[in-house]
Coordinates of C-alpha atoms and ligand atoms in Angstrom, one line a residue:
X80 CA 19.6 -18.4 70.3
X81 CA 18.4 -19.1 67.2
X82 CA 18.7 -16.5 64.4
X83 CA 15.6 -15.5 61.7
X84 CA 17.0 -16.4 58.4
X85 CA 14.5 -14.9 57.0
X86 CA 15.9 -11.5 58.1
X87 CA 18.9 -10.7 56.5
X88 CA 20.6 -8.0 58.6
X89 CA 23.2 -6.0 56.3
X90 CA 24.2 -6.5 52.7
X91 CA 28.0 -7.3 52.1
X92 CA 29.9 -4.2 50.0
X93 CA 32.9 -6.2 50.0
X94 CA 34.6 -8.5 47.7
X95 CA 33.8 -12.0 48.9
X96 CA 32.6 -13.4 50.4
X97 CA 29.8 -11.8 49.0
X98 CA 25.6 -11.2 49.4
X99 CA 23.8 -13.7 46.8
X100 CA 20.6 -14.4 46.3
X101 CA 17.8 -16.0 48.2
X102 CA 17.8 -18.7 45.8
X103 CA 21.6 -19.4 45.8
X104 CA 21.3 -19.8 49.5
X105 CA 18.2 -22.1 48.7
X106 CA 19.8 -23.9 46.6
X107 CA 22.2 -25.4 50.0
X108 CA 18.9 -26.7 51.3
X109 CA 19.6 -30.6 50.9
X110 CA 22.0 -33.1 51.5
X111 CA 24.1 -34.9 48.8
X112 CA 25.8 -37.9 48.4
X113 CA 29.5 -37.6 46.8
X114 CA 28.9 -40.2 44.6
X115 CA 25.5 -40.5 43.7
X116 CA 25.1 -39.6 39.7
X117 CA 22.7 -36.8 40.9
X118 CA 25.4 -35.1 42.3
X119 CA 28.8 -35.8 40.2
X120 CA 26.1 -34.9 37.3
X121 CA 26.1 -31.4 38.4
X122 CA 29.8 -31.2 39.0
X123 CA 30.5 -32.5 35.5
X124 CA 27.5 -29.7 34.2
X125 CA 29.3 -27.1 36.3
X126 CA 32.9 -28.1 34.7
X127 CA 30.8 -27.9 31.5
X128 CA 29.3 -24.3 31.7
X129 CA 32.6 -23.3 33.4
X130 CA 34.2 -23.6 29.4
X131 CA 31.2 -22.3 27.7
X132 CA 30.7 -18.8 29.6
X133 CA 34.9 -18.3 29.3
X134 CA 34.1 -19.1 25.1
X135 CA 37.2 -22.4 25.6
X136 CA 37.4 -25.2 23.4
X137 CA 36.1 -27.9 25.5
X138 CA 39.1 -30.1 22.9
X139 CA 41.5 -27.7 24.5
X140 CA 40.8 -26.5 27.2
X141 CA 39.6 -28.1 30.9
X142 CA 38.4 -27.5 34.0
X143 CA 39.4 -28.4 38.0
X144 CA 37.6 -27.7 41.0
X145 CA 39.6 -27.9 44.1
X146 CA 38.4 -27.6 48.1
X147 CA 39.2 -24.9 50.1
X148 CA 39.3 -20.9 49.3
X149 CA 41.1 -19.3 46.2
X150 CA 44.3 -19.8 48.3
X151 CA 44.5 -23.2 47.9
X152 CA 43.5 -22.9 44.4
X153 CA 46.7 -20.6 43.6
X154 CA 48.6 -22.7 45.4
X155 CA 47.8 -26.2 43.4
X156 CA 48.4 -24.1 40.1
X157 CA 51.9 -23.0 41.2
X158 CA 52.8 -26.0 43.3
X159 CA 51.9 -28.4 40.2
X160 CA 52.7 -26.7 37.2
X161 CA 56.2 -25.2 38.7
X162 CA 58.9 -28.6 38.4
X163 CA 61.3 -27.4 41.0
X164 CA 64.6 -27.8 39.6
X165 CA 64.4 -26.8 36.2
X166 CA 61.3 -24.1 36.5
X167 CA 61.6 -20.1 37.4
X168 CA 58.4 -18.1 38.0
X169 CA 58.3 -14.3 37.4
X170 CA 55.7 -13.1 39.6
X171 CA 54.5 -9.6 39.0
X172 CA 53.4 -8.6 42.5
X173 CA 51.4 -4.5 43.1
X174 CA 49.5 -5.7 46.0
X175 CA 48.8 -8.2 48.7
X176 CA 47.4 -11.0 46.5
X177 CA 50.5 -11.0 44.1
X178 CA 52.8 -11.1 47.4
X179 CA 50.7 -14.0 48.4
X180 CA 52.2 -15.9 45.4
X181 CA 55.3 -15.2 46.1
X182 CA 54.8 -16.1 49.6
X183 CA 53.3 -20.0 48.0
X184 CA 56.5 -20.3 46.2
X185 CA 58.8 -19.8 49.0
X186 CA 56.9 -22.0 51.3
X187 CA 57.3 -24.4 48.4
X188 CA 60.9 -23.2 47.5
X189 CA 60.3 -23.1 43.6
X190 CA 62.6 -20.9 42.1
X191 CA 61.4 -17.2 41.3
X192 CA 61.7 -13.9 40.2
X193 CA 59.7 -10.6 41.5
X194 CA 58.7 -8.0 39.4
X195 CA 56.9 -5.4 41.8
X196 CA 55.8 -2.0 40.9
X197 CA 54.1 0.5 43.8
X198 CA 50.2 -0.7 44.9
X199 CA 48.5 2.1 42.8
X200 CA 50.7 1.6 39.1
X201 CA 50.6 -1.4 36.6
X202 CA 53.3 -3.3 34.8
X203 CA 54.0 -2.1 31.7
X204 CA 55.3 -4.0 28.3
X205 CA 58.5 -2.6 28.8
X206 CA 59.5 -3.1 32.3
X207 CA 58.5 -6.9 32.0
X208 CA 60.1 -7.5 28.8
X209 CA 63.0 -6.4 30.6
X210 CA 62.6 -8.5 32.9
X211 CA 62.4 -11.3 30.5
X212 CA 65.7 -10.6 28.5
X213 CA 67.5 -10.3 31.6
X214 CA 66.4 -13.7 33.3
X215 CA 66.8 -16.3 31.1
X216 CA 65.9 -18.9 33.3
X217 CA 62.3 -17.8 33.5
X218 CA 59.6 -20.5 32.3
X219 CA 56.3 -19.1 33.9
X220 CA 55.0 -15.6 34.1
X221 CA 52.0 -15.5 37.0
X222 CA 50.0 -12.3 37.4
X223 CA 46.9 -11.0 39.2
X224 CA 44.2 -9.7 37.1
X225 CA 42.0 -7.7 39.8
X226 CA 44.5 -7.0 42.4
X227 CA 41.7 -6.7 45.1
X228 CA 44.2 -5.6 47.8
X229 CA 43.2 -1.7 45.7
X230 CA 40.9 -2.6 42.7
X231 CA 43.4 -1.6 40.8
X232 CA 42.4 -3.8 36.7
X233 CA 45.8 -5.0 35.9
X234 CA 45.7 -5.3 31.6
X235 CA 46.2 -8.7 30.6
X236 CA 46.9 -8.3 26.9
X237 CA 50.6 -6.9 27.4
X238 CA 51.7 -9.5 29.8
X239 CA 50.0 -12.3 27.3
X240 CA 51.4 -10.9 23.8
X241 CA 55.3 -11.5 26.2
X242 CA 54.0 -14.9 27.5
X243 CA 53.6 -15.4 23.7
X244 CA 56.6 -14.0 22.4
X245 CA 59.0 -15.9 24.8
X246 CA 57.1 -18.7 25.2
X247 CA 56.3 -18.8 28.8
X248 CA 53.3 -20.4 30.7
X249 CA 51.0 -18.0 31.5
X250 CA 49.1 -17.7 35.0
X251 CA 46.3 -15.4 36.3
X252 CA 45.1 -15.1 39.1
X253 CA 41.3 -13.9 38.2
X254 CA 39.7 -15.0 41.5
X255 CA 38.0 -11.2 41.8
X256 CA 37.1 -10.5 38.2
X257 CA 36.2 -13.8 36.7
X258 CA 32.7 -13.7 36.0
X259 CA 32.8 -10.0 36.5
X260 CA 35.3 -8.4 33.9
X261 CA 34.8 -10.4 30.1
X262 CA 38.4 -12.5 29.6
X263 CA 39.6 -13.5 26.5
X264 CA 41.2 -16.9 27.7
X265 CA 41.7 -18.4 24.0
X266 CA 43.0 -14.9 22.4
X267 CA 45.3 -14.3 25.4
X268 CA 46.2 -17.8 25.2
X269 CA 46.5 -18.2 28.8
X270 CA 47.6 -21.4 30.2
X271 CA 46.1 -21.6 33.7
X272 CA 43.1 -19.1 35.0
X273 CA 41.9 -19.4 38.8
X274 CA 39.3 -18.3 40.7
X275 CA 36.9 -19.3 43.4
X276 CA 33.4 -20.4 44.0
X277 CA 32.1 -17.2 46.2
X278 CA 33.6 -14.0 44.1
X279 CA 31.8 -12.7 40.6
X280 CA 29.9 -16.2 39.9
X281 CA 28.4 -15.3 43.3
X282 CA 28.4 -18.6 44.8
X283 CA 29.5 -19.6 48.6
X284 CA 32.9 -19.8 49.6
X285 CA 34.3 -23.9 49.6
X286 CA 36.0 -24.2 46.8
X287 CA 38.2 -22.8 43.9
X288 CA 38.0 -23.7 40.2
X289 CA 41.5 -23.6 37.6
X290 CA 40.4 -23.1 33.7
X291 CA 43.4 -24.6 32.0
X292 CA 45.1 -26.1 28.6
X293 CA 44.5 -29.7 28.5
X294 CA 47.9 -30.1 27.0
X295 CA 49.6 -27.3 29.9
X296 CA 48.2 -29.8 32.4
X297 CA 48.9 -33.0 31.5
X298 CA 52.5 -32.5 30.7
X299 CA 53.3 -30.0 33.1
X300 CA 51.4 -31.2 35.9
X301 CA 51.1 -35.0 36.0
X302 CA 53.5 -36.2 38.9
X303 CA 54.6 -32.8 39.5
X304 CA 52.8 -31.7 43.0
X305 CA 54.6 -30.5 45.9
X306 CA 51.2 -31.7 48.1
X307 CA 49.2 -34.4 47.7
X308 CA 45.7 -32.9 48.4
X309 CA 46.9 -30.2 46.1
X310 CA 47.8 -32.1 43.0
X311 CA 45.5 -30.1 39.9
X312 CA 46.4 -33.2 38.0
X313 CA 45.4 -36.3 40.6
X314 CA 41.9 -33.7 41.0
X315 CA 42.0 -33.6 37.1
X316 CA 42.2 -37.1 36.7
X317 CA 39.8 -38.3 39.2
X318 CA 37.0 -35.8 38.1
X319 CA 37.9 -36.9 34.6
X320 CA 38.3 -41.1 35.0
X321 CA 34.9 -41.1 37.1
X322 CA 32.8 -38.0 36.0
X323 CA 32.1 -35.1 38.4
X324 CA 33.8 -37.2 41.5
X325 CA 36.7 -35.1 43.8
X326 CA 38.9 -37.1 44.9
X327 CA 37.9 -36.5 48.8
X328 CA 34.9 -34.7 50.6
X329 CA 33.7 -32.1 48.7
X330 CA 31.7 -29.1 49.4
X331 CA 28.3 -30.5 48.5
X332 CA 26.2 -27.6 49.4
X333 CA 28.6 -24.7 48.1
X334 CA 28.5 -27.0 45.0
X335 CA 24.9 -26.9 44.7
X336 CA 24.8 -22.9 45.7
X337 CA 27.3 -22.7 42.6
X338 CA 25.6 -24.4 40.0
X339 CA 22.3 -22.3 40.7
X340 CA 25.1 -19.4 40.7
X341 CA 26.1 -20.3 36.9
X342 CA 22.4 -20.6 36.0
X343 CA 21.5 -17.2 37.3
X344 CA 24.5 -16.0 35.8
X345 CA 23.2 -17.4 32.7
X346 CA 20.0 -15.6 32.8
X347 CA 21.2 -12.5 34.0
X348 CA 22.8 -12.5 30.2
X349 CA 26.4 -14.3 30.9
X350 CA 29.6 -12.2 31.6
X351 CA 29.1 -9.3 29.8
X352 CA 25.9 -8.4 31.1
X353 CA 26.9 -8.9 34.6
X354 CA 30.2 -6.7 34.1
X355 CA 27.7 -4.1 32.9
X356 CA 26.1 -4.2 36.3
X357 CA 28.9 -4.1 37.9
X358 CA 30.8 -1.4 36.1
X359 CA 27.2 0.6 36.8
X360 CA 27.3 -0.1 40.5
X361 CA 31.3 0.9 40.7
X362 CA 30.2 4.1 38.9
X363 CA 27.3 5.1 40.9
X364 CA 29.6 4.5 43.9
X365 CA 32.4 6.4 42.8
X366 CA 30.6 9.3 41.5
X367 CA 28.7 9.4 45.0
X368 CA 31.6 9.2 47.4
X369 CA 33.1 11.5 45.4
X370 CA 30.2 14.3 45.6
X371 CA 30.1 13.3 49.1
X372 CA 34.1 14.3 49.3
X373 CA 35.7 11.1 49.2
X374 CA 38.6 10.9 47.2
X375 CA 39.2 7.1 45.0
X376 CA 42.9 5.9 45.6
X377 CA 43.4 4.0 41.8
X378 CA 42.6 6.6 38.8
X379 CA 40.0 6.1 36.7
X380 CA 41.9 4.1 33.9
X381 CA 43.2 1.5 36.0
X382 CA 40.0 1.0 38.3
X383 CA 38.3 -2.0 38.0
X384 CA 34.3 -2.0 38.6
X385 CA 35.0 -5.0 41.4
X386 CA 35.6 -3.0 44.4
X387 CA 37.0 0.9 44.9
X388 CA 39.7 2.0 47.6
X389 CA 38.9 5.4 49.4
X390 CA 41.3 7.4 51.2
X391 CA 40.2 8.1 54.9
X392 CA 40.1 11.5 55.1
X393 CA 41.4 13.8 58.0
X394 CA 38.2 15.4 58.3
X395 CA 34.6 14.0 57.9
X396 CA 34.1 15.8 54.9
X397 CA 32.6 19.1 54.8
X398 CA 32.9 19.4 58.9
X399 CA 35.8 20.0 61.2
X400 CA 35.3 16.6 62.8
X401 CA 37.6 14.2 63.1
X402 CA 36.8 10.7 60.5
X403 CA 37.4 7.4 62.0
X404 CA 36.7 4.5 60.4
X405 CA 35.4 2.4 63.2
X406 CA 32.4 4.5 63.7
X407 CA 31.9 5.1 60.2
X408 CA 31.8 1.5 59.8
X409 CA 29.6 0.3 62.8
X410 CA 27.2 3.8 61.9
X411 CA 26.6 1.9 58.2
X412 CA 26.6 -1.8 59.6
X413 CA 24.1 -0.9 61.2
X414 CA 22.3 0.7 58.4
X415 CA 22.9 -2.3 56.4
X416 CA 25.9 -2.4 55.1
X417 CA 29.1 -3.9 55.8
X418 CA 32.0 -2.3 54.2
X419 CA 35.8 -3.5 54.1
X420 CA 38.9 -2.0 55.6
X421 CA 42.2 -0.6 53.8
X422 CA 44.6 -2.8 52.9
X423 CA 46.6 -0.4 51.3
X424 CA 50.6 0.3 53.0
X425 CA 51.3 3.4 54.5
X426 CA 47.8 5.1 53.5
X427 CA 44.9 4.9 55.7
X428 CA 41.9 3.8 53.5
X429 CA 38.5 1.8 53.1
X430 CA 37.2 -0.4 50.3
X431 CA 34.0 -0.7 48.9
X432 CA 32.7 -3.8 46.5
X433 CA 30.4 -3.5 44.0
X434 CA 29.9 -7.0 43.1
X435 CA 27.5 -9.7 44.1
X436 CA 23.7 -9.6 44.3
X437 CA 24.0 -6.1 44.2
X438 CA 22.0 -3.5 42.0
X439 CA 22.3 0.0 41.2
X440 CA 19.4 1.1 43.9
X441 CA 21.4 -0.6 46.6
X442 CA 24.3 1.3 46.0
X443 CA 22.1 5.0 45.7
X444 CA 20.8 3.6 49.2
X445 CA 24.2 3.1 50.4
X446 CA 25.1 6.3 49.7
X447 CA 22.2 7.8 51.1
X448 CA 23.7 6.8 54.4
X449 CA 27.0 7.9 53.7
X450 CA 25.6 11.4 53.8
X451 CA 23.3 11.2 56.9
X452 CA 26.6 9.9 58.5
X453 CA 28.2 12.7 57.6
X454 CA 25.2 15.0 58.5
X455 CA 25.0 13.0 61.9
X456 CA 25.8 15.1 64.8
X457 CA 25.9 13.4 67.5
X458 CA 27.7 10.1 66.0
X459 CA 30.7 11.7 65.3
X460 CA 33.8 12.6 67.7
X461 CA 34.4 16.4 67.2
X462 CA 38.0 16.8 67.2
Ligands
LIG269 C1 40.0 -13.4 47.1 C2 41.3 -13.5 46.3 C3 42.2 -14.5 46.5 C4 41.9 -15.7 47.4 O1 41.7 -15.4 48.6 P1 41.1 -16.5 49.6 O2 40.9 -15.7 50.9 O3 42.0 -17.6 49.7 O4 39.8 -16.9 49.0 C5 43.3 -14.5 45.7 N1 43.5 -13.6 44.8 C6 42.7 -12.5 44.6 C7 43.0 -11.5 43.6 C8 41.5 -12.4 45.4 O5 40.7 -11.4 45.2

């Protein structure tokens, strides 16, 4: 059966992949050859813009682009930048996405050091310095920015003023707010930034991109992977040596859905317009569930505007009947909107994204079907 692509059925509320815009998806409509100048021109012109919307030095500071999904691109950061005998990672872990790169590091048994605080608190200057004094052996600090597991905006200018002070290389993960949240790369002086292709630049997924020190890279890196398809510096040097070529297949229509990405991004006003956007969808959201008697799981100081956990309630709010989330889900699905379960442990919950080609109305329409849900009588299982 062929499907109407004309129609699209639901808008995605979650955090990427995510919806993007008819012409992103356009953009996918023809074939490339890998190393045709056409195309390796717009991979070096997406490495290019990459460094000018994130303000770096292009003297300082380069860019990668790796296959796969932001996993992989975590994974080639920590696997080549970690030397495995005389390198220790501290890995600050309050959700799933910090575990995950403590679960990489195992796998690749580099040495390492967990600092975890509960999924709905930040670190704090204190407890990592701490940390610091304590384990001498410590040469890389690795953090997520937007731990997306809770939306939870974990500040970057603590952890970065330590990095400083004890001279460690610093890693973020930024796969959910890059593009989204503005990030001082230069002033926090961070060493190695990853994120992916189908998050806040609102591309497809296919690939992830590392923003790093030219310097960081080429002496920590060079001859220094654990995996051979994951070496940042043998992708580095290949995209370098002959411009805008990966060293294997790459994702030749994601890549062209990303560069349109970057331009649209570019006309929407760059990062800070688009973090406006978002921040006004997240509030519009929260403000609305909350009238509607949802209750947000992250306070207001530490949520970021990328996406927003809710706690299931007992009750649907305002009636005696039982909430369950499958119903509640399939009622808006088929609305048109697909929302994103908890991920939260030991709380039952649902997440909500406000990024993507999402605007304001979309969310006010959203919500407008939260409350006939709740107002549905026949829908819903009375307890
Ligand atoms: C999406 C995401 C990742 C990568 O997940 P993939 O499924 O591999 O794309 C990593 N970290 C964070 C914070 C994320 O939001």
């Amino acid at each position: 059966m062929l499907r109407d692509y004309n129609k699209i059925p639901y808008l995605l509320l979650t955090p990427g992949p995510l919806s993007t815009s008819p012409s992103v998806r356009s953009a996918m409509w023809y074939d490339s050859c890998t190393w045709d100048d056409d195309y390796k021109n717009i991979v070096s012109d997406i490495r290019r813009r990459l460094l000018h919307i994130s303000d770096c030095d292009p003297s300082m500071y380069t860019t990668v682009l790796m296959q796969g999904s932001g996993t992989f691109g975590v994974e080639s950061v920590l696997g080549s930048s970690i030397h495995k005998k005389n390198d220790c990672v501290l890995i600050l872990v309050n959700g799933v996405y910090g575990k995950r790169m403590v679960d990489i590091v195992d796998t690749l048994e580099l040495c390492h050091v967990v600092c975890e605080v509960d999924e709905n608190q930040s670190f704090t200057y204190d407890q990592v310095k701490d940390v610091l004094d304590k384990a001498k052996e410590i040469t890389h600090i690795a953090m997520v920015h937007c731990e997306t597991t809770t939306g939870i905006i974990n500040a970057l200018e603590p952890i970065a003023k330590l990095a400083h002070a004890y001279q460690k290389h610093f890693i973020v993960d930024a796969m959910s707010s890059f593009g989204g949240v503005e990030i001082d790369m230069t002033g926090l002086s961070i060493d190695f930034l990853i994120s992916s292709a189908n998050k806040c630049i609102q591309g497809v997924p296919g690939f992830s991109f590392v923003i790093c020190k030219k310097e960081k890279l080429t002496t920590l890196c060079k001859d220094n992977a654990k995996s051979l398809s994951l070496d940042l510096y043998g992708q580095w040097r290949e995209m370098e040596k002959d411009a805008g070529k990966w060293r294997y297949t790459s994702p030749t229509h994601v890549v062209l859905a990303f560069h349109q990405a970057l331009l649209e991004l570019e006309e929407e006003g760059g990062i800070a317009a688009r973090s406006r956007r978002y921040t006004m969808n997240q509030h519009i959201l929260s403000n609305g569930m909350r009238a509607l008697g949802f209750e947000s799981y992250i306070s207001t100081d530490l949520q970021s505007p990328i996406i927003t956990t809710f706690l299931e309630p007992e009750r649907i709010p305002g009636t005696l009947k039982k909430f369950l989330f499958k119903p509640f889900y399939t009622y808006l699905k088929n609305h048109g909107f697909v929302i994103y379960p908890g991920k939260v442990a030991h709380t039952n919950s649902f997440r909500i994204g406000s990024i993507g080609h999402l605007f304001p109305k979309d969310i006010t329409n959203f919500l407008s079907h939260v409350k006939s849900f709740i107002e549905e009588p026949t829908l819903s299982i009375v307890s």
